[in-house]
mmCIF file of C-alpha atoms in Angstrom:
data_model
loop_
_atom_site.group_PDB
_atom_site.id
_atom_site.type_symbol
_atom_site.label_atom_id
_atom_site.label_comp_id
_atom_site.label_asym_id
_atom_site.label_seq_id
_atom_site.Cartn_x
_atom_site.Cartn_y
_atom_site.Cartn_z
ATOM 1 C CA UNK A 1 -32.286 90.603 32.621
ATOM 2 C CA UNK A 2 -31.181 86.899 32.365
ATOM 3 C CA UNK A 3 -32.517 84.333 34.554
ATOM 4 C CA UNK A 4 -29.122 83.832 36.161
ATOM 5 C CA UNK A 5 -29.238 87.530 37.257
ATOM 6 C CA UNK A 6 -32.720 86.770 38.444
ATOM 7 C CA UNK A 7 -31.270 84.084 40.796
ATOM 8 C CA UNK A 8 -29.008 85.974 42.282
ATOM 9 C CA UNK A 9 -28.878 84.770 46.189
ATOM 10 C CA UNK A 10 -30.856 81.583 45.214
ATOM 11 C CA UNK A 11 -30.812 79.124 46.681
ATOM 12 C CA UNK A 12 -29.744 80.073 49.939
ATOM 13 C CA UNK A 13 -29.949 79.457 54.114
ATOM 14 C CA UNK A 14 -30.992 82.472 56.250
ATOM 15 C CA UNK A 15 -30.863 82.319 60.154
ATOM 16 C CA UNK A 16 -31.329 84.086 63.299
ATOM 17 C CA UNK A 17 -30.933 83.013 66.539
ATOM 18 C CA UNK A 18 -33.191 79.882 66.355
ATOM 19 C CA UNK A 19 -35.073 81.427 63.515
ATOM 20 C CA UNK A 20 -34.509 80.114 59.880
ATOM 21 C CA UNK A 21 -35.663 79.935 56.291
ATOM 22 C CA UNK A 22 -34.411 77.210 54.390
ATOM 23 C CA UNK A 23 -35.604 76.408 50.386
ATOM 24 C CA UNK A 24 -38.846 73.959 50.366
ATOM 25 C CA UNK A 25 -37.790 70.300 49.251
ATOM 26 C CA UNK A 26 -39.443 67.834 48.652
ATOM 27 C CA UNK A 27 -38.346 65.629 51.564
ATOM 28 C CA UNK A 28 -40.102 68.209 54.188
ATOM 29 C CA UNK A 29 -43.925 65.892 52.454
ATOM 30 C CA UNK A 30 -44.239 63.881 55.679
ATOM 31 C CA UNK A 31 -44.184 66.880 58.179
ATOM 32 C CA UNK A 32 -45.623 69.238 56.080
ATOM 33 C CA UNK A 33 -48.497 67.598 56.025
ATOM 34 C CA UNK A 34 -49.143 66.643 59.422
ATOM 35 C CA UNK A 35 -48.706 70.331 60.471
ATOM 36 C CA UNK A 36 -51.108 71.256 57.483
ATOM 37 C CA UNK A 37 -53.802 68.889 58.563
ATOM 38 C CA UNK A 38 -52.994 69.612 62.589
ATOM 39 C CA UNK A 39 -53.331 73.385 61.459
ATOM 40 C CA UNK A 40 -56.216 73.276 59.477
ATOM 41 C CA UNK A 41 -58.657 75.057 61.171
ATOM 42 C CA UNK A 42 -55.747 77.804 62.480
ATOM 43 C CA UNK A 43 -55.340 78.463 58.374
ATOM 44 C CA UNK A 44 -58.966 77.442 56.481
ATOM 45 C CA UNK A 45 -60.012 81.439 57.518
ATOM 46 C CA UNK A 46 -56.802 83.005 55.407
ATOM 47 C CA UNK A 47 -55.713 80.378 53.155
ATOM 48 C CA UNK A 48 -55.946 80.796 49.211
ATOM 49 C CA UNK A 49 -59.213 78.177 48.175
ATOM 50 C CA UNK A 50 -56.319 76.174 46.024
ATOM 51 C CA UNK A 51 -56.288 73.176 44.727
ATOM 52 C CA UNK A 52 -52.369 72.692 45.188
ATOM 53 C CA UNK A 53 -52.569 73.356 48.368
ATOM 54 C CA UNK A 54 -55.362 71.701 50.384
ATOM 55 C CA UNK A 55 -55.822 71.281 53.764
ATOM 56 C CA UNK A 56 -57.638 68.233 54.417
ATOM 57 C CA UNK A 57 -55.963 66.008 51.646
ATOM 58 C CA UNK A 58 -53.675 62.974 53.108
ATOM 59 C CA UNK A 59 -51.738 62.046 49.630
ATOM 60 C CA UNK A 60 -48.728 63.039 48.783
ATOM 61 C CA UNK A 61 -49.632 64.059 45.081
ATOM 62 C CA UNK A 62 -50.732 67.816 46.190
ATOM 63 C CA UNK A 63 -47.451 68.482 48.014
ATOM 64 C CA UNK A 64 -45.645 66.974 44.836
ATOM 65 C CA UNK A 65 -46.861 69.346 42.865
ATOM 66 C CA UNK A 66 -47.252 72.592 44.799
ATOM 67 C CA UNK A 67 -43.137 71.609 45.082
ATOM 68 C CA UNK A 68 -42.587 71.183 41.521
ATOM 69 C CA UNK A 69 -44.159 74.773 40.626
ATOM 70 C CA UNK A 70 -42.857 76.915 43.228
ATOM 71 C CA UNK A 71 -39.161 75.169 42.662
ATOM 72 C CA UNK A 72 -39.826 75.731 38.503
ATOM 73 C CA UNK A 73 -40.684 79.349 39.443
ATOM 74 C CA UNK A 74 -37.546 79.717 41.612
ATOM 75 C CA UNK A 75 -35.464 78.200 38.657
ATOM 76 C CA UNK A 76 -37.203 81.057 36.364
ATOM 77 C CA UNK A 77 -36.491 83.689 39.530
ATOM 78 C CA UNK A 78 -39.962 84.199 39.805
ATOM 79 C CA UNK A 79 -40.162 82.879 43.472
ATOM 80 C CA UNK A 80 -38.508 82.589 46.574
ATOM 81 C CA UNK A 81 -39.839 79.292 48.306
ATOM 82 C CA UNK A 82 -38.792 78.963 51.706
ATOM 83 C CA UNK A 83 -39.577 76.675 54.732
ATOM 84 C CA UNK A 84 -39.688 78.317 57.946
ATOM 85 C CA UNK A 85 -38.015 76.667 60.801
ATOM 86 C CA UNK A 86 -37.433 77.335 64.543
ATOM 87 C CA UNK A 87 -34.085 75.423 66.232
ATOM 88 C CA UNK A 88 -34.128 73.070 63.206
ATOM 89 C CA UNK A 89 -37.938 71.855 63.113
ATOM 90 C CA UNK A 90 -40.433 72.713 60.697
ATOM 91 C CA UNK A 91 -42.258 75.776 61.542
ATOM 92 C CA UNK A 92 -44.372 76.887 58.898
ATOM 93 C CA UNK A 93 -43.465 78.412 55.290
ATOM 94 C CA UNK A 94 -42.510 81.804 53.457
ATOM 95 C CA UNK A 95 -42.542 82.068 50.049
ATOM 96 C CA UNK A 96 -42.107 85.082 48.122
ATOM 97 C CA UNK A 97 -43.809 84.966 44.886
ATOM 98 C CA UNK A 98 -45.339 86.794 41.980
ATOM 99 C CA UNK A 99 -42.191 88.807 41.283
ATOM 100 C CA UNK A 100 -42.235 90.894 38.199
ATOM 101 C CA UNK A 101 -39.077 92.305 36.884
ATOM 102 C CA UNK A 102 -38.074 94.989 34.656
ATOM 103 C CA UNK A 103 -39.575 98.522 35.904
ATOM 104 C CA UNK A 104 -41.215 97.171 38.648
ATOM 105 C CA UNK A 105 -38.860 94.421 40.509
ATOM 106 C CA UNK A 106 -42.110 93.566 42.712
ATOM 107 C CA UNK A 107 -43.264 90.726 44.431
ATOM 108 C CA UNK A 108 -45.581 89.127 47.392
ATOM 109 C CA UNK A 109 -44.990 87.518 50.285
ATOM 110 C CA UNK A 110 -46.963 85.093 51.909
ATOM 111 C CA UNK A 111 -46.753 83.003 54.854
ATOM 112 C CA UNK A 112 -48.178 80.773 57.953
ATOM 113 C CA UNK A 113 -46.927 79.482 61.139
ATOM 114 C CA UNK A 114 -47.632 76.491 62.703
ATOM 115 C CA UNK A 115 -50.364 77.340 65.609
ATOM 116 C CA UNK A 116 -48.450 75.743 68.149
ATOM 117 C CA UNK A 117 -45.471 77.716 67.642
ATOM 118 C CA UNK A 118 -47.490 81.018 67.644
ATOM 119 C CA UNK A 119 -46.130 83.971 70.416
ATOM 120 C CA UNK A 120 -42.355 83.382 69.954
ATOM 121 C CA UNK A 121 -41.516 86.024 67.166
ATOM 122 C CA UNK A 122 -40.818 83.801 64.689
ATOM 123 C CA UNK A 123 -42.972 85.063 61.926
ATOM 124 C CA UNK A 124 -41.728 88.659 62.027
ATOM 125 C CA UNK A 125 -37.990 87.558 62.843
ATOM 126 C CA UNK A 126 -38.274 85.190 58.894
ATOM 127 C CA UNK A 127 -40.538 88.169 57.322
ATOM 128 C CA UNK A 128 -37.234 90.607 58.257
ATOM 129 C CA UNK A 129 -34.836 88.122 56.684
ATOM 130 C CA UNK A 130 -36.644 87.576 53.659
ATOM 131 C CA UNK A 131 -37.001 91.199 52.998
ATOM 132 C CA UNK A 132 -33.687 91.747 53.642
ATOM 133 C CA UNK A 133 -32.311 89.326 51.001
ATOM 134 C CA UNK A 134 -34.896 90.451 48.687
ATOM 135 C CA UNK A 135 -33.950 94.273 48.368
ATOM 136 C CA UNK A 136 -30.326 93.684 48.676
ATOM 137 C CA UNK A 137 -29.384 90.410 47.422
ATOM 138 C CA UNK A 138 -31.985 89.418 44.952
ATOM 139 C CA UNK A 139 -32.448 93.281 44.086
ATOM 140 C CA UNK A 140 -36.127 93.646 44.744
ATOM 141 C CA UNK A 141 -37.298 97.283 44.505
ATOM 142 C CA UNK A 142 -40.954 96.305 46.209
ATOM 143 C CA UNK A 143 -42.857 94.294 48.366
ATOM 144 C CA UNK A 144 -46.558 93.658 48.792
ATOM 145 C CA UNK A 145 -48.114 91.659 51.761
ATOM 146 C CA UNK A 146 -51.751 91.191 51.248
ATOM 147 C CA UNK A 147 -53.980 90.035 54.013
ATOM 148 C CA UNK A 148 -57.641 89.995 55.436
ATOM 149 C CA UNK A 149 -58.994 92.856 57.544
ATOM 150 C CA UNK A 150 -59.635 89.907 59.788
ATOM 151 C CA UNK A 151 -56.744 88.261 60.493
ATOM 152 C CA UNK A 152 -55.188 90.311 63.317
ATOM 153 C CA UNK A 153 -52.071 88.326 64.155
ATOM 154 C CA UNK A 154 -50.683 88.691 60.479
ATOM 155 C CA UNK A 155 -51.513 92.296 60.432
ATOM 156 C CA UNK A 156 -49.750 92.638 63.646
ATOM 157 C CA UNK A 157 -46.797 90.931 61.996
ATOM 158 C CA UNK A 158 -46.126 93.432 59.338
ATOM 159 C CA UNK A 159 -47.409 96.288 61.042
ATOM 160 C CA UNK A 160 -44.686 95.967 63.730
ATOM 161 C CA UNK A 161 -42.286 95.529 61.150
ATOM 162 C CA UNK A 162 -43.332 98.822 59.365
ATOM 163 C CA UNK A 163 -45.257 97.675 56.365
ATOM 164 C CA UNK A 164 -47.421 100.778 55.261
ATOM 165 C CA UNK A 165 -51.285 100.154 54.779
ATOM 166 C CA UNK A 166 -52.365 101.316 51.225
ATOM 167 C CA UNK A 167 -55.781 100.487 50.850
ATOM 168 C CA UNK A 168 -58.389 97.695 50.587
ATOM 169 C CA UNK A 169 -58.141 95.078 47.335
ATOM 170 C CA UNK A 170 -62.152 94.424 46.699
ATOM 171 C CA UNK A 171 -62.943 90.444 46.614
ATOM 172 C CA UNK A 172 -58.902 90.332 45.553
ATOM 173 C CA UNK A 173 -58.946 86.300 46.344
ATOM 174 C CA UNK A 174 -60.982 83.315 46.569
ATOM 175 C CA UNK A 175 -60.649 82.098 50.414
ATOM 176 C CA UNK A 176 -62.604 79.510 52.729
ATOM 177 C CA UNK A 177 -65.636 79.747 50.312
ATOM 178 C CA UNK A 178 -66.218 82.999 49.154
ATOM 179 C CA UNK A 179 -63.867 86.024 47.085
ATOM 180 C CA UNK A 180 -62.641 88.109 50.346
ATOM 181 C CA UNK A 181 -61.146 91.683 50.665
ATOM 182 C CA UNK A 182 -58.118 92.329 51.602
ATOM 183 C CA UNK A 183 -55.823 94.896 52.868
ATOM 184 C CA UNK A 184 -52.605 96.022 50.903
ATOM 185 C CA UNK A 185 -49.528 96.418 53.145
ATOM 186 C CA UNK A 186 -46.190 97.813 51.492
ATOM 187 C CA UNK A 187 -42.346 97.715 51.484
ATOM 188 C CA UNK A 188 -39.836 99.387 48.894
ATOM 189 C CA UNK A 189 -36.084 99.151 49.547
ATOM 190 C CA UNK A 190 -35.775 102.785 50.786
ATOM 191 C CA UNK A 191 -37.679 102.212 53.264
ATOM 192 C CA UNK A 192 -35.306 100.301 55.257
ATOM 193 C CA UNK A 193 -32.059 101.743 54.030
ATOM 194 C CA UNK A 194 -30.120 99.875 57.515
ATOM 195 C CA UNK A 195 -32.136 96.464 56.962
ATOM 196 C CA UNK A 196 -35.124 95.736 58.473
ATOM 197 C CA UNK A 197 -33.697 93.041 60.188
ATOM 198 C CA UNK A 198 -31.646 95.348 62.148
ATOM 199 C CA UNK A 199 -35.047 97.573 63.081
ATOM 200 C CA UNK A 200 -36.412 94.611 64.443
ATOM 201 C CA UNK A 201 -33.858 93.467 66.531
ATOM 202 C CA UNK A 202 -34.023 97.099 67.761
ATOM 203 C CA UNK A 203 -37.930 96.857 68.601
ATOM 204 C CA UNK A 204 -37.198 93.671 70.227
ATOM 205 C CA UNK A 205 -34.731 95.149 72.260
ATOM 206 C CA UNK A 206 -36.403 98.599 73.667
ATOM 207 C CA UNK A 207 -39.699 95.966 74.385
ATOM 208 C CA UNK A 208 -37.587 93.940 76.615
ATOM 209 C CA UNK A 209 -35.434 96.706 78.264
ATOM 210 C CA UNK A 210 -39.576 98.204 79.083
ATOM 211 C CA UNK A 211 -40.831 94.722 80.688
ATOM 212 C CA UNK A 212 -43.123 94.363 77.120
ATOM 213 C CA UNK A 213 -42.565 91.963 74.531
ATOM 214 C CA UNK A 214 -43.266 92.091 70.655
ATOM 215 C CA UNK A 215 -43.342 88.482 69.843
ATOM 216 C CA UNK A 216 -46.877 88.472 69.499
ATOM 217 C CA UNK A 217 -46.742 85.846 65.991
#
């Protein structure tokens, strides 16, 4: 497979309702880093111990260069690095990365939401969109969201969106200090034949027409 096939449906604008994913750029520095620093204690239990990604850092060289790799890696169509927005403003980011091609056509997604912005459904309503353009635009066969036993909301997220658990990953990454578990929560195409998009809006739907809501993240 050529890297233009790999690119297929890159780069690209997603939307719905006030919910959108956009490709990172490097003009988003400024707010990106406020949130990050604003957020820091929200993400220092479930973020990666990086060093292109710090929280606590105030120059703009660590954005630079997280930038730079994730938009080399999209070039390659190894990664899908998207900002997450909510009625135009910078919510948070999605990026789907690690994608291996050939046999497998797998990949991870990863993600966090600004804190403040937390209870309006706009982490599951970008998840469904990314998936969706993964499996039948970019032609992804797989994907894996991995994420500490701890971290309720972003098990919540996939778990309402039908993600099936399929085991712990022993000390699979170094985060806040120390190499930490985590569960392994999966997605292959036929597992949302309609879109998973369209089973969310669904959920969404039956919640409100009970009085309950969904938008938990």
């Amino acid at each position: 497979m050529s890297v233009v096939d790999r690119l297929r449906g890159w780069p690209v604008n997603l939307n719905e309702g006030p919910v959108g994913l956009r490709p990172l750029r490097l003009g988003d520095v400024r707010v990106w880093r406020e949130t990050r620093l604003r957020n820091a204690d929200w993400l220092r239990p479930w973020e990666p111990s990086n060093p292109e990604t710090p929280l606590f850092r105030t120059g703009l060289g660590p954005y630079v260069s997280m930038v730079g790799t994730l938009r080399r890696e999209a070039r390659q169509g190894l990664a899908l690095p998207w900002v997450v927005t909510y009625e135009g403003r910078f919510a948070g980011q999605l990026t789907v990365g690690a994608i291996v091609w050939g046999s497998a056509r797998s990949a991870q997604v990863g993600y966090w939401i600004d804190g403040k912005m937390a209870g309006r459904g706009i982490t599951p309503t970008a998840l469904a969109m990314a998936v969706d353009h993964c499996f039948f635009t970019t032609g992804l066969h797989r994907l894996e969201a991995n994420i500490r036993p701890e971290n309720h909301a972003s098990r919540r997220v996939v778990e309402k969106l039908g993600f099936r658990e399929e085991g712990i990953r022993r000390r699979q990454l170094h985060i806040d200090g120390a190499w930490r578990d985590h569960i392994c929560y999966a997605l292959t195409v036929e597992d949302v034949p309609g879109g998973l998009l369209v089973q969310w809006r669904r959920a969404r739907e039956s919640a409100a027409r009970g009085g309950s809501s969904v938008e938990e993240v």
